[in-house]
Amino acid sequence: MERFGRFEFDATGIEFGADLVWSELQAPFLEFAQSDSDRFTTQLAAAVIPAGGFALFGAAKTVWNLLGPDFAHPCYDALRMDALEFFRARGVPGNRLSAGDREFWRLHRGPDEPWLVGRPPPVPGAALPPLATGELRPVARMSAGPHAETVYARADVQDGCVAVVEACGRGRDPAGCRFDWFGAATQYELYLRIGEALQVPAHWVADELMPFIPFSAPSL
């Protein structure tokens, strides 16, 4: 369940393919789950909840995969909640959760309990190295490697400031794989929006953008 939980959370860097995920980590449980869903879910929760960690997420996703999104059971709810509590304790931002998990949290914890509480951004008017008109300044790189997705800030004459994403594969012209992400009236407002979108530091973040990132990197 721990291996499956890690795969479901982030398949990048996983050494086995999706075909092996099904044949080795899901299919062996299918007959048991569908023949006696109550006993399967109860025994799965009893085995996994004491272990904690990614095994909780793997078990919750296994129930969803094998018994469907409409399946309801107290032990399934316990697995989902414990998995979410694990992610919350480790600082996983809300944008890494599925819409279903965010709604499950809201229904069980109420709309007034935040997922995480981030640090406040710099005050409006904080000094920033100004963008020159037409300048394309890199402010975040999502991963290592020469073809990593990169976020730029650009200042336009009429449109204020724009966040630009460059997502290129090997051998492609960078100018041909850039697109405007969103805009803002000022550089401060643009950095605020980029920080809210990223939520946690990327592989590399420019010093001027870092104070706008509300959360620290998860400890997974």
PDB file of C-alpha atoms in Angstrom:
ATOM      1  CA  MET A   1       0.000   0.000   0.000  1.00  0.00           C
ATOM      2  CA  GLU A   2       2.920   2.323   0.679  1.00  0.00           C
ATOM      3  CA  ARG A   3       4.264   1.866  -2.865  1.00  0.00           C
ATOM      4  CA  PHE A   4       0.838   2.439  -4.372  1.00  0.00           C
ATOM      5  CA  GLY A   5       0.313   5.526  -2.218  1.00  0.00           C
ATOM      6  CA  ARG A   6       3.543   7.052  -3.444  1.00  0.00           C
ATOM      7  CA  PHE A   7       2.628   6.251  -7.046  1.00  0.00           C
ATOM      8  CA  GLU A   8      -0.812   7.838  -6.705  1.00  0.00           C
ATOM      9  CA  PHE A   9       0.619  10.948  -5.063  1.00  0.00           C
ATOM     10  CA  ASP A  10       3.433  11.517  -7.558  1.00  0.00           C
ATOM     11  CA  ALA A  11       4.260   9.017 -10.276  1.00  0.00           C
ATOM     12  CA  THR A  12       7.375  10.910 -11.412  1.00  0.00           C
ATOM     13  CA  GLY A  13      10.528   9.057 -10.498  1.00  0.00           C
ATOM     14  CA  ILE A  14       8.671   5.805  -9.797  1.00  0.00           C
ATOM     15  CA  GLU A  15      10.700   2.906 -11.158  1.00  0.00           C
ATOM     16  CA  PHE A  16       7.762   0.708 -12.217  1.00  0.00           C
ATOM     17  CA  GLY A  17       5.156   1.333 -14.910  1.00  0.00           C
ATOM     18  CA  ALA A  18       1.402   1.710 -14.681  1.00  0.00           C
ATOM     19  CA  ASP A  19       0.867  -1.845 -15.968  1.00  0.00           C
ATOM     20  CA  LEU A  20       2.820  -3.261 -13.032  1.00  0.00           C
ATOM     21  CA  VAL A  21       0.969  -0.991 -10.634  1.00  0.00           C
ATOM     22  CA  TRP A  22      -2.284  -2.671 -11.601  1.00  0.00           C
ATOM     23  CA  SER A  23      -1.018  -6.246 -11.902  1.00  0.00           C
ATOM     24  CA  GLU A  24       1.046  -6.232  -8.699  1.00  0.00           C
ATOM     25  CA  LEU A  25      -0.525  -3.617  -6.416  1.00  0.00           C
ATOM     26  CA  GLN A  26      -4.239  -3.651  -7.268  1.00  0.00           C
ATOM     27  CA  ALA A  27      -5.413  -6.718  -9.147  1.00  0.00           C
ATOM     28  CA  PRO A  28      -4.519  -9.181  -6.334  1.00  0.00           C
ATOM     29  CA  PHE A  29      -7.116  -7.487  -4.098  1.00  0.00           C
ATOM     30  CA  LEU A  30      -9.916  -7.246  -6.652  1.00  0.00           C
ATOM     31  CA  GLU A  31     -11.707 -10.547  -5.989  1.00  0.00           C
ATOM     32  CA  PHE A  32     -11.655 -10.097  -2.201  1.00  0.00           C
ATOM     33  CA  ALA A  33     -12.792  -6.481  -2.402  1.00  0.00           C
ATOM     34  CA  GLN A  34     -15.713  -7.157  -4.704  1.00  0.00           C
ATOM     35  CA  SER A  35     -16.837 -10.378  -3.026  1.00  0.00           C
ATOM     36  CA  ASP A  36     -16.921  -8.963   0.511  1.00  0.00           C
ATOM     37  CA  SER A  37     -16.411  -5.215   0.481  1.00  0.00           C
ATOM     38  CA  ASP A  38     -17.192  -4.789   4.182  1.00  0.00           C
ATOM     39  CA  ARG A  39     -14.622  -7.319   5.387  1.00  0.00           C
ATOM     40  CA  PHE A  40     -12.040  -6.154   2.859  1.00  0.00           C
ATOM     41  CA  THR A  41     -12.309  -2.510   3.920  1.00  0.00           C
ATOM     42  CA  THR A  42     -12.356  -3.340   7.621  1.00  0.00           C
ATOM     43  CA  GLN A  43      -9.288  -5.600   7.428  1.00  0.00           C
ATOM     44  CA  LEU A  44      -7.446  -3.162   5.163  1.00  0.00           C
ATOM     45  CA  ALA A  45      -7.979  -0.302   7.599  1.00  0.00           C
ATOM     46  CA  ALA A  46      -6.945  -2.462  10.564  1.00  0.00           C
ATOM     47  CA  ALA A  47      -3.700  -3.380   8.815  1.00  0.00           C
ATOM     48  CA  VAL A  48      -2.807   0.023   7.392  1.00  0.00           C
ATOM     49  CA  ILE A  49      -3.887   2.635   9.965  1.00  0.00           C
ATOM     50  CA  PRO A  50      -1.230   1.571  12.517  1.00  0.00           C
ATOM     51  CA  ALA A  51       1.445   1.788   9.788  1.00  0.00           C
ATOM     52  CA  GLY A  52       0.496   5.319   8.744  1.00  0.00           C
ATOM     53  CA  GLY A  53       2.279   7.325   6.059  1.00  0.00           C
ATOM     54  CA  PHE A  54       1.790   6.789   2.353  1.00  0.00           C
ATOM     55  CA  ALA A  55       0.215   3.396   3.074  1.00  0.00           C
ATOM     56  CA  LEU A  56      -2.895   5.266   4.256  1.00  0.00           C
ATOM     57  CA  PHE A  57      -3.207   7.077   0.942  1.00  0.00           C
ATOM     58  CA  GLY A  58      -2.524   3.900  -1.000  1.00  0.00           C
ATOM     59  CA  ALA A  59      -5.220   2.026   0.917  1.00  0.00           C
ATOM     60  CA  ALA A  60      -7.776   4.810   0.457  1.00  0.00           C
ATOM     61  CA  LYS A  61      -7.066   4.940  -3.274  1.00  0.00           C
ATOM     62  CA  THR A  62      -7.258   1.148  -3.486  1.00  0.00           C
ATOM     63  CA  VAL A  63     -10.775   1.186  -2.029  1.00  0.00           C
ATOM     64  CA  TRP A  64     -11.747   3.921  -4.493  1.00  0.00           C
ATOM     65  CA  ASN A  65     -10.250   2.030  -7.437  1.00  0.00           C
ATOM     66  CA  LEU A  66     -11.728  -1.382  -6.627  1.00  0.00           C
ATOM     67  CA  LEU A  67     -15.109  -0.414  -5.174  1.00  0.00           C
ATOM     68  CA  GLY A  68     -15.874   2.846  -6.935  1.00  0.00           C
ATOM     69  CA  PRO A  69     -16.309   6.492  -5.922  1.00  0.00           C
ATOM     70  CA  ASP A  70     -19.777   5.933  -4.438  1.00  0.00           C
ATOM     71  CA  PHE A  71     -18.693   3.249  -1.962  1.00  0.00           C
ATOM     72  CA  ALA A  72     -19.329   4.308   1.646  1.00  0.00           C
ATOM     73  CA  HIS A  73     -17.941   2.697   4.794  1.00  0.00           C
ATOM     74  CA  PRO A  74     -16.716   4.053   8.161  1.00  0.00           C
ATOM     75  CA  CYS A  75     -13.338   2.370   7.710  1.00  0.00           C
ATOM     76  CA  TYR A  76     -12.953   3.936   4.275  1.00  0.00           C
ATOM     77  CA  ASP A  77     -13.678   7.348   5.799  1.00  0.00           C
ATOM     78  CA  ALA A  78     -11.085   6.663   8.493  1.00  0.00           C
ATOM     79  CA  LEU A  79      -8.466   5.781   5.874  1.00  0.00           C
ATOM     80  CA  ARG A  80      -9.185   8.934   3.878  1.00  0.00           C
ATOM     81  CA  MET A  81      -9.097  11.204   6.901  1.00  0.00           C
ATOM     82  CA  ASP A  82      -5.903   9.678   8.299  1.00  0.00           C
ATOM     83  CA  ALA A  83      -4.249   9.998   4.869  1.00  0.00           C
ATOM     84  CA  LEU A  84      -5.238  13.659   4.711  1.00  0.00           C
ATOM     85  CA  GLU A  85      -3.992  14.259   8.231  1.00  0.00           C
ATOM     86  CA  PHE A  86      -0.664  12.687   7.233  1.00  0.00           C
ATOM     87  CA  PHE A  87      -0.350  15.042   4.258  1.00  0.00           C
ATOM     88  CA  ARG A  88      -1.397  18.027   6.344  1.00  0.00           C
ATOM     89  CA  ALA A  89       1.150  17.254   9.066  1.00  0.00           C
ATOM     90  CA  ARG A  90       3.872  16.997   6.426  1.00  0.00           C
ATOM     91  CA  GLY A  91       2.967  20.368   4.876  1.00  0.00           C
ATOM     92  CA  VAL A  92       1.500  19.160   1.574  1.00  0.00           C
ATOM     93  CA  PRO A  93      -0.314  22.155   0.034  1.00  0.00           C
ATOM     94  CA  GLY A  94      -3.981  21.999  -0.821  1.00  0.00           C
ATOM     95  CA  ASN A  95      -3.342  22.239  -4.548  1.00  0.00           C
ATOM     96  CA  ARG A  96      -1.779  18.745  -4.427  1.00  0.00           C
ATOM     97  CA  LEU A  97      -5.072  17.228  -3.265  1.00  0.00           C
ATOM     98  CA  SER A  98      -7.826  16.068  -5.580  1.00  0.00           C
ATOM     99  CA  ALA A  99     -11.073  17.994  -5.680  1.00  0.00           C
ATOM    100  CA  GLY A 100     -12.749  15.006  -4.035  1.00  0.00           C
ATOM    101  CA  ASP A 101     -10.296  14.961  -1.143  1.00  0.00           C
ATOM    102  CA  ARG A 102     -10.643  18.712  -0.618  1.00  0.00           C
ATOM    103  CA  GLU A 103     -14.424  18.337  -0.497  1.00  0.00           C
ATOM    104  CA  PHE A 104     -14.132  15.365   1.888  1.00  0.00           C
ATOM    105  CA  TRP A 105     -11.982  17.489   4.218  1.00  0.00           C
ATOM    106  CA  ARG A 106     -14.443  20.370   4.068  1.00  0.00           C
ATOM    107  CA  LEU A 107     -17.432  18.144   4.824  1.00  0.00           C
ATOM    108  CA  HIS A 108     -15.753  16.435   7.785  1.00  0.00           C
ATOM    109  CA  ARG A 109     -13.819  19.365   9.249  1.00  0.00           C
ATOM    110  CA  GLY A 110     -16.063  22.273   8.293  1.00  0.00           C
ATOM    111  CA  PRO A 111     -15.437  25.200   5.966  1.00  0.00           C
ATOM    112  CA  ASP A 112     -13.764  27.315   8.656  1.00  0.00           C
ATOM    113  CA  GLU A 113     -10.816  25.032   9.403  1.00  0.00           C
ATOM    114  CA  PRO A 114      -7.980  25.832   6.991  1.00  0.00           C
ATOM    115  CA  TRP A 115      -5.931  23.107   5.421  1.00  0.00           C
ATOM    116  CA  LEU A 116      -2.679  24.937   6.171  1.00  0.00           C
ATOM    117  CA  VAL A 117      -1.877  28.394   7.495  1.00  0.00           C
ATOM    118  CA  GLY A 118       0.831  30.074   5.444  1.00  0.00           C
ATOM    119  CA  ARG A 119       3.109  32.962   6.202  1.00  0.00           C
ATOM    120  CA  PRO A 120       1.816  36.385   5.148  1.00  0.00           C
ATOM    121  CA  PRO A 121       3.199  37.923   1.942  1.00  0.00           C
ATOM    122  CA  PRO A 122       5.288  41.100   1.915  1.00  0.00           C
ATOM    123  CA  VAL A 123       3.310  44.263   2.523  1.00  0.00           C
ATOM    124  CA  PRO A 124       2.030  46.084  -0.584  1.00  0.00           C
ATOM    125  CA  GLY A 125       4.631  48.470  -1.849  1.00  0.00           C
ATOM    126  CA  ALA A 126       7.536  46.265  -0.790  1.00  0.00           C
ATOM    127  CA  ALA A 127      10.691  47.023  -2.743  1.00  0.00           C
ATOM    128  CA  LEU A 128      11.206  44.738  -5.735  1.00  0.00           C
ATOM    129  CA  PRO A 129      13.844  44.854  -8.474  1.00  0.00           C
ATOM    130  CA  PRO A 130      11.723  46.562 -11.148  1.00  0.00           C
ATOM    131  CA  LEU A 131      10.970  44.821 -14.409  1.00  0.00           C
ATOM    132  CA  ALA A 132      12.007  46.728 -17.482  1.00  0.00           C
ATOM    133  CA  THR A 133       9.418  46.978 -20.238  1.00  0.00           C
ATOM    134  CA  GLY A 134       9.662  43.864 -22.385  1.00  0.00           C
ATOM    135  CA  GLU A 135      12.022  42.092 -19.980  1.00  0.00           C
ATOM    136  CA  LEU A 136      11.453  38.354 -19.549  1.00  0.00           C
ATOM    137  CA  ARG A 137      12.819  37.476 -16.101  1.00  0.00           C
ATOM    138  CA  PRO A 138      12.966  33.871 -14.820  1.00  0.00           C
ATOM    139  CA  VAL A 139      11.459  33.624 -11.336  1.00  0.00           C
ATOM    140  CA  ALA A 140      10.892  29.876 -10.828  1.00  0.00           C
ATOM    141  CA  ARG A 141      12.052  26.579 -12.311  1.00  0.00           C
ATOM    142  CA  MET A 142       9.904  23.589 -11.503  1.00  0.00           C
ATOM    143  CA  SER A 143      12.534  20.845 -11.648  1.00  0.00           C
ATOM    144  CA  ALA A 144      16.173  20.155 -12.451  1.00  0.00           C
ATOM    145  CA  GLY A 145      17.416  19.627 -15.986  1.00  0.00           C
ATOM    146  CA  PRO A 146      17.809  21.759 -19.087  1.00  0.00           C
ATOM    147  CA  HIS A 147      14.194  21.310 -20.238  1.00  0.00           C
ATOM    148  CA  ALA A 148      12.450  22.025 -16.938  1.00  0.00           C
ATOM    149  CA  GLU A 149       9.243  24.043 -16.942  1.00  0.00           C
ATOM    150  CA  THR A 150      10.153  27.651 -16.135  1.00  0.00           C
ATOM    151  CA  VAL A 151       8.039  30.583 -14.955  1.00  0.00           C
ATOM    152  CA  TYR A 152       8.966  34.093 -16.084  1.00  0.00           C
ATOM    153  CA  ALA A 153       7.739  37.566 -15.198  1.00  0.00           C
ATOM    154  CA  ARG A 154       7.289  40.030 -18.060  1.00  0.00           C
ATOM    155  CA  ALA A 155       6.440  43.721 -18.042  1.00  0.00           C
ATOM    156  CA  ASP A 156       4.287  44.993 -20.902  1.00  0.00           C
ATOM    157  CA  VAL A 157       3.620  48.547 -21.966  1.00  0.00           C
ATOM    158  CA  GLN A 158      -0.180  48.347 -21.816  1.00  0.00           C
ATOM    159  CA  ASP A 159      -1.013  45.114 -19.994  1.00  0.00           C
ATOM    160  CA  GLY A 160       0.889  45.585 -16.734  1.00  0.00           C
ATOM    161  CA  CYS A 161       2.837  42.438 -15.796  1.00  0.00           C
ATOM    162  CA  VAL A 162       2.377  38.908 -17.082  1.00  0.00           C
ATOM    163  CA  ALA A 163       3.442  35.484 -15.818  1.00  0.00           C
ATOM    164  CA  VAL A 164       4.821  33.410 -18.686  1.00  0.00           C
ATOM    165  CA  VAL A 165       5.386  29.645 -18.636  1.00  0.00           C
ATOM    166  CA  GLU A 166       7.985  27.940 -20.790  1.00  0.00           C
ATOM    167  CA  ALA A 167       7.423  24.194 -21.195  1.00  0.00           C
ATOM    168  CA  CYS A 168       9.754  22.767 -23.810  1.00  0.00           C
ATOM    169  CA  GLY A 169      10.840  19.322 -24.783  1.00  0.00           C
ATOM    170  CA  ARG A 170      14.256  18.421 -26.069  1.00  0.00           C
ATOM    171  CA  GLY A 171      15.144  20.137 -29.352  1.00  0.00           C
ATOM    172  CA  ARG A 172      12.292  22.655 -29.311  1.00  0.00           C
ATOM    173  CA  ASP A 173      12.774  26.392 -29.676  1.00  0.00           C
ATOM    174  CA  PRO A 174      11.970  27.960 -26.272  1.00  0.00           C
ATOM    175  CA  ALA A 175      10.239  30.902 -27.935  1.00  0.00           C
ATOM    176  CA  GLY A 176       7.766  28.496 -29.518  1.00  0.00           C
ATOM    177  CA  CYS A 177       6.688  26.807 -26.295  1.00  0.00           C
ATOM    178  CA  ARG A 178       5.984  29.821 -24.075  1.00  0.00           C
ATOM    179  CA  PHE A 179       2.493  30.922 -23.164  1.00  0.00           C
ATOM    180  CA  ASP A 180       1.000  33.651 -21.022  1.00  0.00           C
ATOM    181  CA  TRP A 181      -0.266  32.189 -17.727  1.00  0.00           C
ATOM    182  CA  PHE A 182      -2.008  35.183 -16.152  1.00  0.00           C
ATOM    183  CA  GLY A 183      -1.536  38.911 -15.721  1.00  0.00           C
ATOM    184  CA  ALA A 184      -1.662  41.537 -13.001  1.00  0.00           C
ATOM    185  CA  ALA A 185      -1.678  45.300 -12.827  1.00  0.00           C
ATOM    186  CA  THR A 186       1.610  45.527 -10.913  1.00  0.00           C
ATOM    187  CA  GLN A 187       4.730  43.483 -10.336  1.00  0.00           C
ATOM    188  CA  TYR A 188       3.761  43.056  -6.670  1.00  0.00           C
ATOM    189  CA  GLU A 189       0.327  41.687  -7.617  1.00  0.00           C
ATOM    190  CA  LEU A 190       1.894  39.371 -10.194  1.00  0.00           C
ATOM    191  CA  TYR A 191       4.334  37.911  -7.657  1.00  0.00           C
ATOM    192  CA  LEU A 192       1.476  37.523  -5.193  1.00  0.00           C
ATOM    193  CA  ARG A 193      -0.495  35.478  -7.749  1.00  0.00           C
ATOM    194  CA  ILE A 194       2.515  33.355  -8.697  1.00  0.00           C
ATOM    195  CA  GLY A 195       3.171  32.604  -5.028  1.00  0.00           C
ATOM    196  CA  GLU A 196      -0.458  31.626  -4.468  1.00  0.00           C
ATOM    197  CA  ALA A 197      -0.344  29.365  -7.531  1.00  0.00           C
ATOM    198  CA  LEU A 198       2.911  27.616  -6.582  1.00  0.00           C
ATOM    199  CA  GLN A 199       2.128  27.465  -2.830  1.00  0.00           C
ATOM    200  CA  VAL A 200       5.487  25.794  -2.063  1.00  0.00           C
ATOM    201  CA  PRO A 201       8.976  26.482  -3.427  1.00  0.00           C
ATOM    202  CA  ALA A 202       9.780  24.959  -6.779  1.00  0.00           C
ATOM    203  CA  HIS A 203      13.182  23.421  -7.570  1.00  0.00           C
ATOM    204  CA  TRP A 204      14.525  26.962  -7.900  1.00  0.00           C
ATOM    205  CA  VAL A 205      12.841  30.228  -6.945  1.00  0.00           C
ATOM    206  CA  ALA A 206      14.276  33.717  -7.436  1.00  0.00           C
ATOM    207  CA  ASP A 207      15.125  35.508  -4.205  1.00  0.00           C
ATOM    208  CA  GLU A 208      12.661  38.300  -4.988  1.00  0.00           C
ATOM    209  CA  LEU A 209       9.777  35.825  -5.412  1.00  0.00           C
ATOM    210  CA  MET A 210      10.530  33.609  -2.390  1.00  0.00           C
ATOM    211  CA  PRO A 211       8.806  35.834   0.217  1.00  0.00           C
ATOM    212  CA  PHE A 212       5.571  35.483  -1.781  1.00  0.00           C
ATOM    213  CA  ILE A 213       5.578  31.642  -1.463  1.00  0.00           C
ATOM    214  CA  PRO A 214       3.213  30.982   1.467  1.00  0.00           C
ATOM    215  CA  PHE A 215       4.368  27.497   2.541  1.00  0.00           C
ATOM    216  CA  SER A 216       7.622  25.652   3.049  1.00  0.00           C
ATOM    217  CA  ALA A 217       8.410  22.544   1.006  1.00  0.00           C
ATOM    218  CA  PRO A 218       6.592  19.409   2.254  1.00  0.00           C
ATOM    219  CA  SER A 219       8.615  17.013   4.404  1.00  0.00           C
ATOM    220  CA  LEU A 220       7.802  13.773   2.608  1.00  0.00           C
TER     221      LEU A 220
END
